[in-house]
mmCIF file of N, CA, C and O in Angstrom:
data_model
loop_
_atom_site.group_PDB
_atom_site.id
_atom_site.type_symbol
_atom_site.label_atom_id
_atom_site.label_comp_id
_atom_site.label_asym_id
_atom_site.label_seq_id
_atom_site.Cartn_x
_atom_site.Cartn_y
_atom_site.Cartn_z
ATOM 1 N N MET A 1 -23.782 -28.815 33.382
ATOM 2 C CA MET A 1 -22.461 -29.383 33.158
ATOM 3 C C MET A 1 -22.099 -30.261 34.353
ATOM 4 O O MET A 1 -22.017 -29.799 35.467
ATOM 5 N N ASN A 2 -21.911 -31.519 34.081
ATOM 6 C CA ASN A 2 -21.506 -32.472 35.106
ATOM 7 C C ASN A 2 -19.997 -32.673 34.967
ATOM 8 O O ASN A 2 -19.548 -33.405 34.090
ATOM 9 N N ALA A 3 -19.210 -31.977 35.819
ATOM 10 C CA ALA A 3 -17.753 -31.985 35.681
ATOM 11 C C ALA A 3 -17.092 -32.635 36.887
ATOM 12 O O ALA A 3 -17.547 -32.488 38.013
ATOM 13 N N LEU A 4 -16.009 -33.334 36.616
ATOM 14 C CA LEU A 4 -15.203 -33.956 37.656
ATOM 15 C C LEU A 4 -13.757 -33.560 37.421
ATOM 16 O O LEU A 4 -13.254 -33.694 36.298
ATOM 17 N N VAL A 5 -13.099 -33.035 38.456
ATOM 18 C CA VAL A 5 -11.678 -32.714 38.370
ATOM 19 C C VAL A 5 -10.930 -33.747 39.192
ATOM 20 O O VAL A 5 -11.261 -33.982 40.357
ATOM 21 N N GLN A 6 -9.936 -34.359 38.563
ATOM 22 C CA GLN A 6 -9.155 -35.375 39.276
ATOM 23 C C GLN A 6 -7.686 -35.271 38.903
ATOM 24 O O GLN A 6 -7.348 -34.868 37.792
ATOM 25 N N ASP A 7 -6.837 -35.637 39.866
ATOM 26 C CA ASP A 7 -5.400 -35.665 39.648
ATOM 27 C C ASP A 7 -5.060 -36.931 38.863
ATOM 28 O O ASP A 7 -5.563 -38.010 39.169
ATOM 29 N N ASN A 8 -4.230 -36.782 37.857
ATOM 30 C CA ASN A 8 -3.715 -37.915 37.091
ATOM 31 C C ASN A 8 -2.197 -37.869 37.227
ATOM 32 O O ASN A 8 -1.507 -37.307 36.375
ATOM 33 N N PRO A 9 -1.666 -38.448 38.316
ATOM 34 C CA PRO A 9 -0.223 -38.346 38.576
ATOM 35 C C PRO A 9 0.643 -38.946 37.461
ATOM 36 O O PRO A 9 1.741 -38.468 37.218
ATOM 37 N N ALA A 10 0.167 -39.977 36.790
ATOM 38 C CA ALA A 10 0.944 -40.596 35.715
ATOM 39 C C ALA A 10 1.198 -39.604 34.580
ATOM 40 O O ALA A 10 2.256 -39.638 33.942
ATOM 41 N N GLU A 11 0.248 -38.707 34.341
ATOM 42 C CA GLU A 11 0.377 -37.694 33.293
ATOM 43 C C GLU A 11 0.837 -36.346 33.847
ATOM 44 O O GLU A 11 1.025 -35.393 33.080
ATOM 45 N N ARG A 12 0.971 -36.269 35.173
ATOM 46 C CA ARG A 12 1.328 -35.027 35.868
ATOM 47 C C ARG A 12 0.386 -33.894 35.480
ATOM 48 O O ARG A 12 0.801 -32.843 35.004
ATOM 49 N N ARG A 13 -0.900 -34.145 35.699
ATOM 50 C CA ARG A 13 -1.890 -33.113 35.410
ATOM 51 C C ARG A 13 -3.185 -33.379 36.160
ATOM 52 O O ARG A 13 -3.508 -34.523 36.487
ATOM 53 N N PHE A 14 -3.897 -32.286 36.454
ATOM 54 C CA PHE A 14 -5.266 -32.360 36.945
ATOM 55 C C PHE A 14 -6.151 -32.265 35.716
ATOM 56 O O PHE A 14 -5.955 -31.384 34.871
ATOM 57 N N GLU A 15 -7.114 -33.166 35.612
ATOM 58 C CA GLU A 15 -7.971 -33.222 34.437
ATOM 59 C C GLU A 15 -9.403 -32.898 34.808
ATOM 60 O O GLU A 15 -9.865 -33.266 35.892
ATOM 61 N N ILE A 16 -10.111 -32.215 33.900
ATOM 62 C CA ILE A 16 -11.540 -32.005 34.077
ATOM 63 C C ILE A 16 -12.246 -32.898 33.063
ATOM 64 O O ILE A 16 -11.964 -32.851 31.867
ATOM 65 N N LEU A 17 -13.116 -33.737 33.594
ATOM 66 C CA LEU A 17 -13.845 -34.688 32.776
ATOM 67 C C LEU A 17 -15.313 -34.307 32.760
ATOM 68 O O LEU A 17 -15.922 -34.093 33.807
ATOM 69 N N LEU A 18 -15.860 -34.201 31.578
ATOM 70 C CA LEU A 18 -17.286 -33.959 31.409
ATOM 71 C C LEU A 18 -17.907 -35.258 30.903
ATOM 72 O O LEU A 18 -17.207 -36.229 30.641
ATOM 73 N N ASP A 19 -19.200 -35.258 30.741
ATOM 74 C CA ASP A 19 -19.876 -36.458 30.259
ATOM 75 C C ASP A 19 -19.250 -36.965 28.962
ATOM 76 O O ASP A 19 -19.194 -38.167 28.718
ATOM 77 N N GLU A 20 -18.770 -36.039 28.133
ATOM 78 C CA GLU A 20 -18.196 -36.401 26.839
ATOM 79 C C GLU A 20 -16.736 -36.844 26.935
ATOM 80 O O GLU A 20 -16.157 -37.272 25.949
ATOM 81 N N GLY A 21 -16.105 -36.702 28.095
ATOM 82 C CA GLY A 21 -14.705 -37.094 28.256
ATOM 83 C C GLY A 21 -13.838 -35.936 28.706
ATOM 84 O O GLY A 21 -14.319 -34.964 29.276
ATOM 85 N N LEU A 22 -12.541 -36.017 28.406
ATOM 86 C CA LEU A 22 -11.564 -35.014 28.830
ATOM 87 C C LEU A 22 -11.858 -33.672 28.166
ATOM 88 O O LEU A 22 -11.940 -33.576 26.951
ATOM 89 N N ALA A 23 -12.019 -32.625 28.995
ATOM 90 C CA ALA A 23 -12.329 -31.292 28.478
ATOM 91 C C ALA A 23 -11.172 -30.316 28.676
ATOM 92 O O ALA A 23 -11.152 -29.260 28.078
ATOM 93 N N GLY A 24 -10.216 -30.667 29.537
ATOM 94 C CA GLY A 24 -9.083 -29.787 29.775
ATOM 95 C C GLY A 24 -8.201 -30.322 30.884
ATOM 96 O O GLY A 24 -8.530 -31.327 31.527
ATOM 97 N N PHE A 25 -7.085 -29.633 31.097
ATOM 98 C CA PHE A 25 -6.165 -30.081 32.154
ATOM 99 C C PHE A 25 -5.273 -28.936 32.621
ATOM 100 O O PHE A 25 -5.093 -27.940 31.918
ATOM 101 N N VAL A 26 -4.722 -29.116 33.827
ATOM 102 C CA VAL A 26 -3.682 -28.252 34.383
ATOM 103 C C VAL A 26 -2.440 -29.121 34.523
ATOM 104 O O VAL A 26 -2.434 -30.077 35.304
ATOM 105 N N GLY A 27 -1.420 -28.805 33.756
ATOM 106 C CA GLY A 27 -0.168 -29.548 33.836
ATOM 107 C C GLY A 27 0.671 -29.059 34.998
ATOM 108 O O GLY A 27 0.650 -27.875 35.341
ATOM 109 N N TYR A 28 1.405 -29.987 35.616
ATOM 110 C CA TYR A 28 2.274 -29.604 36.730
ATOM 111 C C TYR A 28 3.555 -30.417 36.714
ATOM 112 O O TYR A 28 3.671 -31.424 36.021
ATOM 113 N N ARG A 29 4.511 -29.927 37.473
ATOM 114 C CA ARG A 29 5.732 -30.689 37.744
ATOM 115 C C ARG A 29 5.986 -30.605 39.247
ATOM 116 O O ARG A 29 5.430 -29.749 39.928
ATOM 117 N N VAL A 30 6.802 -31.501 39.744
ATOM 118 C CA VAL A 30 7.134 -31.513 41.167
ATOM 119 C C VAL A 30 8.606 -31.143 41.300
ATOM 120 O O VAL A 30 9.460 -31.773 40.693
ATOM 121 N N GLU A 31 8.856 -30.077 42.074
ATOM 122 C CA GLU A 31 10.224 -29.615 42.315
ATOM 123 C C GLU A 31 10.445 -29.533 43.815
ATOM 124 O O GLU A 31 9.810 -28.721 44.486
ATOM 125 N N SER A 32 11.328 -30.367 44.331
ATOM 126 C CA SER A 32 11.667 -30.354 45.760
ATOM 127 C C SER A 32 10.426 -30.378 46.643
ATOM 128 O O SER A 32 10.310 -29.616 47.602
ATOM 129 N N GLY A 33 9.466 -31.230 46.303
ATOM 130 C CA GLY A 33 8.273 -31.380 47.118
ATOM 131 C C GLY A 33 7.199 -30.329 46.880
ATOM 132 O O GLY A 33 6.168 -30.331 47.545
ATOM 133 N N THR A 34 7.423 -29.417 45.938
ATOM 134 C CA THR A 34 6.446 -28.372 45.618
ATOM 135 C C THR A 34 5.776 -28.704 44.287
ATOM 136 O O THR A 34 6.450 -29.064 43.318
ATOM 137 N N ILE A 35 4.452 -28.584 44.255
ATOM 138 C CA ILE A 35 3.698 -28.751 43.012
ATOM 139 C C ILE A 35 3.755 -27.421 42.272
ATOM 140 O O ILE A 35 3.314 -26.394 42.803
ATOM 141 N N VAL A 36 4.300 -27.425 41.057
ATOM 142 C CA VAL A 36 4.389 -26.211 40.245
ATOM 143 C C VAL A 36 3.364 -26.343 39.118
ATOM 144 O O VAL A 36 3.486 -27.213 38.256
ATOM 145 N N LEU A 37 2.345 -25.473 39.156
ATOM 146 C CA LEU A 37 1.287 -25.497 38.142
ATOM 147 C C LEU A 37 1.767 -24.662 36.960
ATOM 148 O O LEU A 37 1.918 -23.449 37.073
ATOM 149 N N VAL A 38 2.019 -25.327 35.827
ATOM 150 C CA VAL A 38 2.730 -24.678 34.734
ATOM 151 C C VAL A 38 1.868 -24.327 33.521
ATOM 152 O O VAL A 38 2.226 -23.419 32.760
ATOM 153 N N HIS A 39 0.765 -25.021 33.310
ATOM 154 C CA HIS A 39 0.023 -24.809 32.063
ATOM 155 C C HIS A 39 -1.414 -25.275 32.213
ATOM 156 O O HIS A 39 -1.661 -26.342 32.768
ATOM 157 N N THR A 40 -2.351 -24.480 31.713
ATOM 158 C CA THR A 40 -3.761 -24.866 31.683
ATOM 159 C C THR A 40 -4.209 -24.887 30.229
ATOM 160 O O THR A 40 -3.907 -23.975 29.469
ATOM 161 N N GLU A 41 -4.929 -25.944 29.890
ATOM 162 C CA GLU A 41 -5.445 -26.072 28.533
ATOM 163 C C GLU A 41 -6.889 -26.562 28.585
ATOM 164 O O GLU A 41 -7.193 -27.518 29.306
ATOM 165 N N VAL A 42 -7.760 -25.896 27.835
ATOM 166 C CA VAL A 42 -9.165 -26.292 27.737
ATOM 167 C C VAL A 42 -9.464 -26.548 26.268
ATOM 168 O O VAL A 42 -9.073 -25.761 25.401
ATOM 169 N N ASP A 43 -10.149 -27.648 25.987
ATOM 170 C CA ASP A 43 -10.542 -27.972 24.625
ATOM 171 C C ASP A 43 -11.321 -26.786 24.042
ATOM 172 O O ASP A 43 -12.208 -26.250 24.709
ATOM 173 N N PRO A 44 -10.993 -26.364 22.824
ATOM 174 C CA PRO A 44 -11.648 -25.192 22.228
ATOM 175 C C PRO A 44 -13.183 -25.236 22.249
ATOM 176 O O PRO A 44 -13.821 -24.185 22.379
ATOM 177 N N GLN A 45 -13.773 -26.407 22.163
ATOM 178 C CA GLN A 45 -15.236 -26.470 22.174
ATOM 179 C C GLN A 45 -15.843 -26.075 23.515
ATOM 180 O O GLN A 45 -17.033 -25.799 23.596
ATOM 181 N N TYR A 46 -15.022 -26.016 24.562
ATOM 182 C CA TYR A 46 -15.519 -25.656 25.892
ATOM 183 C C TYR A 46 -15.100 -24.256 26.331
ATOM 184 O O TYR A 46 -15.466 -23.820 27.421
ATOM 185 N N GLU A 47 -14.308 -23.564 25.524
ATOM 186 C CA GLU A 47 -13.851 -22.232 25.910
ATOM 187 C C GLU A 47 -15.044 -21.290 26.056
ATOM 188 O O GLU A 47 -15.995 -21.349 25.283
ATOM 189 N N GLY A 48 -14.980 -20.440 27.085
ATOM 190 C CA GLY A 48 -16.041 -19.473 27.329
ATOM 191 C C GLY A 48 -17.272 -20.044 27.999
ATOM 192 O O GLY A 48 -18.290 -19.367 28.113
ATOM 193 N N LYS A 49 -17.180 -21.289 28.467
ATOM 194 C CA LYS A 49 -18.337 -21.952 29.085
ATOM 195 C C LYS A 49 -18.115 -22.254 30.561
ATOM 196 O O LYS A 49 -18.857 -23.026 31.161
ATOM 197 N N GLY A 50 -17.069 -21.686 31.149
ATOM 198 C CA GLY A 50 -16.814 -21.881 32.574
ATOM 199 C C GLY A 50 -16.003 -23.118 32.911
ATOM 200 O O GLY A 50 -15.767 -23.402 34.081
ATOM 201 N N VAL A 51 -15.559 -23.857 31.900
ATOM 202 C CA VAL A 51 -14.798 -25.081 32.146
ATOM 203 C C VAL A 51 -13.436 -24.758 32.755
ATOM 204 O O VAL A 51 -12.989 -25.421 33.696
ATOM 205 N N GLY A 52 -12.776 -23.710 32.249
ATOM 206 C CA GLY A 52 -11.474 -23.328 32.796
ATOM 207 C C GLY A 52 -11.563 -22.925 34.258
ATOM 208 O O GLY A 52 -10.730 -23.323 35.077
ATOM 209 N N SER A 53 -12.601 -22.172 34.605
ATOM 210 C CA SER A 53 -12.790 -21.775 36.009
ATOM 211 C C SER A 53 -13.099 -22.977 36.889
ATOM 212 O O SER A 53 -12.593 -23.084 38.008
ATOM 213 N N ALA A 54 -13.927 -23.890 36.396
ATOM 214 C CA ALA A 54 -14.243 -25.109 37.165
ATOM 215 C C ALA A 54 -12.987 -25.950 37.359
ATOM 216 O O ALA A 54 -12.759 -26.512 38.439
ATOM 217 N N LEU A 55 -12.155 -26.019 36.342
ATOM 218 C CA LEU A 55 -10.894 -26.751 36.429
ATOM 219 C C LEU A 55 -9.963 -26.096 37.445
ATOM 220 O O LEU A 55 -9.360 -26.777 38.282
ATOM 221 N N ALA A 56 -9.845 -24.775 37.394
ATOM 222 C CA ALA A 56 -8.988 -24.056 38.346
ATOM 223 C C ALA A 56 -9.475 -24.278 39.773
ATOM 224 O O ALA A 56 -8.679 -24.598 40.666
ATOM 225 N N ARG A 57 -10.781 -24.111 39.998
ATOM 226 C CA ARG A 57 -11.329 -24.322 41.346
ATOM 227 C C ARG A 57 -11.078 -25.748 41.847
ATOM 228 O O ARG A 57 -10.640 -25.950 42.977
ATOM 229 N N GLY A 58 -11.378 -26.721 41.005
ATOM 230 C CA GLY A 58 -11.198 -28.116 41.404
ATOM 231 C C GLY A 58 -9.754 -28.443 41.729
ATOM 232 O O GLY A 58 -9.463 -29.144 42.700
ATOM 233 N N THR A 59 -8.844 -27.927 40.901
ATOM 234 C CA THR A 59 -7.415 -28.169 41.132
ATOM 235 C C THR A 59 -6.964 -27.526 42.438
ATOM 236 O O THR A 59 -6.352 -28.185 43.295
ATOM 237 N N LEU A 60 -7.261 -26.246 42.604
ATOM 238 C CA LEU A 60 -6.810 -25.518 43.801
ATOM 239 C C LEU A 60 -7.482 -26.043 45.065
ATOM 240 O O LEU A 60 -6.833 -26.130 46.120
ATOM 241 N N ASP A 61 -8.757 -26.421 44.992
ATOM 242 C CA ASP A 61 -9.435 -27.004 46.159
ATOM 243 C C ASP A 61 -8.758 -28.292 46.596
ATOM 244 O O ASP A 61 -8.537 -28.522 47.797
ATOM 245 N N GLN A 62 -8.412 -29.154 45.632
ATOM 246 C CA GLN A 62 -7.762 -30.419 45.984
ATOM 247 C C GLN A 62 -6.380 -30.201 46.578
ATOM 248 O O GLN A 62 -5.999 -30.866 47.557
ATOM 249 N N LEU A 63 -5.628 -29.269 45.998
ATOM 250 C CA LEU A 63 -4.297 -28.993 46.537
ATOM 251 C C LEU A 63 -4.376 -28.413 47.943
ATOM 252 O O LEU A 63 -3.573 -28.767 48.813
ATOM 253 N N ARG A 64 -5.362 -27.547 48.183
ATOM 254 C CA ARG A 64 -5.552 -26.994 49.527
ATOM 255 C C ARG A 64 -5.903 -28.110 50.503
ATOM 256 O O ARG A 64 -5.346 -28.191 51.592
ATOM 257 N N GLU A 65 -6.815 -28.973 50.107
ATOM 258 C CA GLU A 65 -7.248 -30.074 50.977
ATOM 259 C C GLU A 65 -6.085 -31.005 51.312
ATOM 260 O O GLU A 65 -5.968 -31.486 52.435
ATOM 261 N N ARG A 66 -5.222 -31.256 50.337
ATOM 262 C CA ARG A 66 -4.071 -32.146 50.556
ATOM 263 C C ARG A 66 -2.969 -31.465 51.348
ATOM 264 O O ARG A 66 -2.071 -32.136 51.873
ATOM 265 N N GLY A 67 -2.979 -30.126 51.387
ATOM 266 C CA GLY A 67 -1.939 -29.406 52.117
ATOM 267 C C GLY A 67 -0.616 -29.330 51.380
ATOM 268 O O GLY A 67 0.430 -29.128 51.999
ATOM 269 N N ASP A 68 -0.659 -29.485 50.061
ATOM 270 C CA ASP A 68 0.569 -29.445 49.263
ATOM 271 C C ASP A 68 1.154 -28.037 49.212
ATOM 272 O O ASP A 68 0.440 -27.049 49.280
ATOM 273 N N ARG A 69 2.476 -27.992 49.046
ATOM 274 C CA ARG A 69 3.145 -26.730 48.755
ATOM 275 C C ARG A 69 2.927 -26.468 47.267
ATOM 276 O O ARG A 69 3.125 -27.360 46.444
ATOM 277 N N VAL A 70 2.524 -25.242 46.922
ATOM 278 C CA VAL A 70 2.127 -24.935 45.548
ATOM 279 C C VAL A 70 2.794 -23.652 45.074
ATOM 280 O O VAL A 70 2.844 -22.660 45.798
ATOM 281 N N ARG A 71 3.288 -23.704 43.836
ATOM 282 C CA ARG A 71 3.785 -22.511 43.142
ATOM 283 C C ARG A 71 3.068 -22.472 41.800
ATOM 284 O O ARG A 71 2.843 -23.506 41.186
ATOM 285 N N VAL A 72 2.703 -21.289 41.343
ATOM 286 C CA VAL A 72 1.959 -21.142 40.094
ATOM 287 C C VAL A 72 2.775 -20.310 39.111
ATOM 288 O O VAL A 72 3.174 -19.187 39.432
ATOM 289 N N THR A 73 3.007 -20.867 37.919
ATOM 290 C CA THR A 73 3.649 -20.117 36.845
ATOM 291 C C THR A 73 2.709 -19.968 35.648
ATOM 292 O O THR A 73 3.002 -19.191 34.738
ATOM 293 N N CYS A 74 1.600 -20.660 35.643
ATOM 294 C CA CYS A 74 0.625 -20.606 34.557
ATOM 295 C C CYS A 74 -0.096 -19.255 34.564
ATOM 296 O O CYS A 74 -0.718 -18.895 35.568
ATOM 297 N N PRO A 75 -0.043 -18.500 33.461
ATOM 298 C CA PRO A 75 -0.702 -17.184 33.413
ATOM 299 C C PRO A 75 -2.210 -17.248 33.677
ATOM 300 O O PRO A 75 -2.750 -16.371 34.356
ATOM 301 N N PHE A 76 -2.889 -18.261 33.162
ATOM 302 C CA PHE A 76 -4.333 -18.376 33.390
ATOM 303 C C PHE A 76 -4.630 -18.524 34.879
ATOM 304 O O PHE A 76 -5.510 -17.848 35.426
ATOM 305 N N LEU A 77 -3.893 -19.398 35.558
ATOM 306 C CA LEU A 77 -4.137 -19.602 36.986
ATOM 307 C C LEU A 77 -3.731 -18.391 37.815
ATOM 308 O O LEU A 77 -4.389 -18.078 38.810
ATOM 309 N N LEU A 78 -2.671 -17.701 37.415
ATOM 310 C CA LEU A 78 -2.295 -16.481 38.129
ATOM 311 C C LEU A 78 -3.413 -15.451 38.056
ATOM 312 O O LEU A 78 -3.761 -14.823 39.062
ATOM 313 N N ARG A 79 -4.016 -15.273 36.872
ATOM 314 C CA ARG A 79 -5.144 -14.341 36.727
ATOM 315 C C ARG A 79 -6.354 -14.818 37.515
ATOM 316 O O ARG A 79 -7.058 -14.027 38.149
ATOM 317 N N PHE A 80 -6.605 -16.133 37.502
ATOM 318 C CA PHE A 80 -7.740 -16.684 38.248
ATOM 319 C C PHE A 80 -7.593 -16.384 39.741
ATOM 320 O O PHE A 80 -8.541 -15.946 40.393
ATOM 321 N N ILE A 81 -6.397 -16.595 40.271
ATOM 322 C CA ILE A 81 -6.157 -16.354 41.698
ATOM 323 C C ILE A 81 -6.275 -14.867 42.024
ATOM 324 O O ILE A 81 -6.792 -14.510 43.085
ATOM 325 N N GLU A 82 -5.851 -14.002 41.128
ATOM 326 C CA GLU A 82 -6.031 -12.557 41.344
ATOM 327 C C GLU A 82 -7.516 -12.202 41.463
ATOM 328 O O GLU A 82 -7.897 -11.361 42.283
ATOM 329 N N ARG A 83 -8.344 -12.816 40.622
ATOM 330 C CA ARG A 83 -9.785 -12.536 40.635
ATOM 331 C C ARG A 83 -10.512 -13.255 41.762
ATOM 332 O O ARG A 83 -11.647 -12.917 42.085
ATOM 333 N N HIS A 84 -9.885 -14.279 42.336
ATOM 334 C CA HIS A 84 -10.501 -15.081 43.405
ATOM 335 C C HIS A 84 -9.516 -15.175 44.573
ATOM 336 O O HIS A 84 -8.866 -16.206 44.769
ATOM 337 N N PRO A 85 -9.400 -14.100 45.354
ATOM 338 C CA PRO A 85 -8.375 -14.046 46.403
ATOM 339 C C PRO A 85 -8.516 -15.129 47.471
ATOM 340 O O PRO A 85 -7.576 -15.375 48.220
ATOM 341 N N GLU A 86 -9.666 -15.780 47.545
ATOM 342 C CA GLU A 86 -9.823 -16.870 48.506
ATOM 343 C C GLU A 86 -8.832 -18.022 48.212
ATOM 344 O O GLU A 86 -8.615 -18.878 49.070
ATOM 345 N N TYR A 87 -8.239 -18.033 47.023
ATOM 346 C CA TYR A 87 -7.285 -19.090 46.678
ATOM 347 C C TYR A 87 -5.831 -18.665 46.891
ATOM 348 O O TYR A 87 -4.919 -19.480 46.716
ATOM 349 N N LYS A 88 -5.583 -17.419 47.301
ATOM 350 C CA LYS A 88 -4.208 -16.975 47.518
ATOM 351 C C LYS A 88 -3.509 -17.809 48.599
ATOM 352 O O LYS A 88 -2.315 -18.027 48.537
ATOM 353 N N SER A 89 -4.280 -18.270 49.560
ATOM 354 C CA SER A 89 -3.684 -19.056 50.650
ATOM 355 C C SER A 89 -3.201 -20.429 50.192
ATOM 356 O O SER A 89 -2.408 -21.074 50.873
ATOM 357 N N VAL A 90 -3.649 -20.879 49.030
ATOM 358 C CA VAL A 90 -3.209 -22.178 48.512
ATOM 359 C C VAL A 90 -1.762 -22.103 48.042
ATOM 360 O O VAL A 90 -1.006 -23.050 48.179
ATOM 361 N N VAL A 91 -1.395 -20.945 47.512
ATOM 362 C CA VAL A 91 -0.050 -20.768 46.957
ATOM 363 C C VAL A 91 0.917 -20.505 48.100
ATOM 364 O O VAL A 91 0.772 -19.535 48.842
ATOM 365 N N THR A 92 1.902 -21.382 48.240
ATOM 366 C CA THR A 92 2.832 -21.286 49.357
ATOM 367 C C THR A 92 4.165 -20.707 48.947
ATOM 368 O O THR A 92 4.989 -20.408 49.789
ATOM 369 N N GLU A 93 4.386 -20.593 47.624
ATOM 370 C CA GLU A 93 5.656 -20.069 47.131
ATOM 371 C C GLU A 93 5.412 -19.176 45.923
ATOM 372 O O GLU A 93 4.461 -19.377 45.189
ATOM 373 N N GLY A 94 6.337 -18.238 45.703
ATOM 374 C CA GLY A 94 6.309 -17.413 44.508
ATOM 375 C C GLY A 94 5.259 -16.381 44.620
ATOM 376 O O GLY A 94 4.672 -15.868 43.758
#
């Protein structure tokens, strides 16, 4: 799987792109300078194939690298962070 995760500020989402195109996204909003991750969606044809985890990692890695303030309300990402405590430091609020 050749995957690329990139921020699409115009759509307010991080997108995971595979060779075939858009495979999923993490939607966000900006509140008082904080990125709030609100929803994760993966195309049904990619469910169970690690695309959601790759998307979560790519999103959280980029936010950590940028030093953004982050709050997570998305249930999928909350569970992902519980299972991968190395990402707890990315979340600065909530």
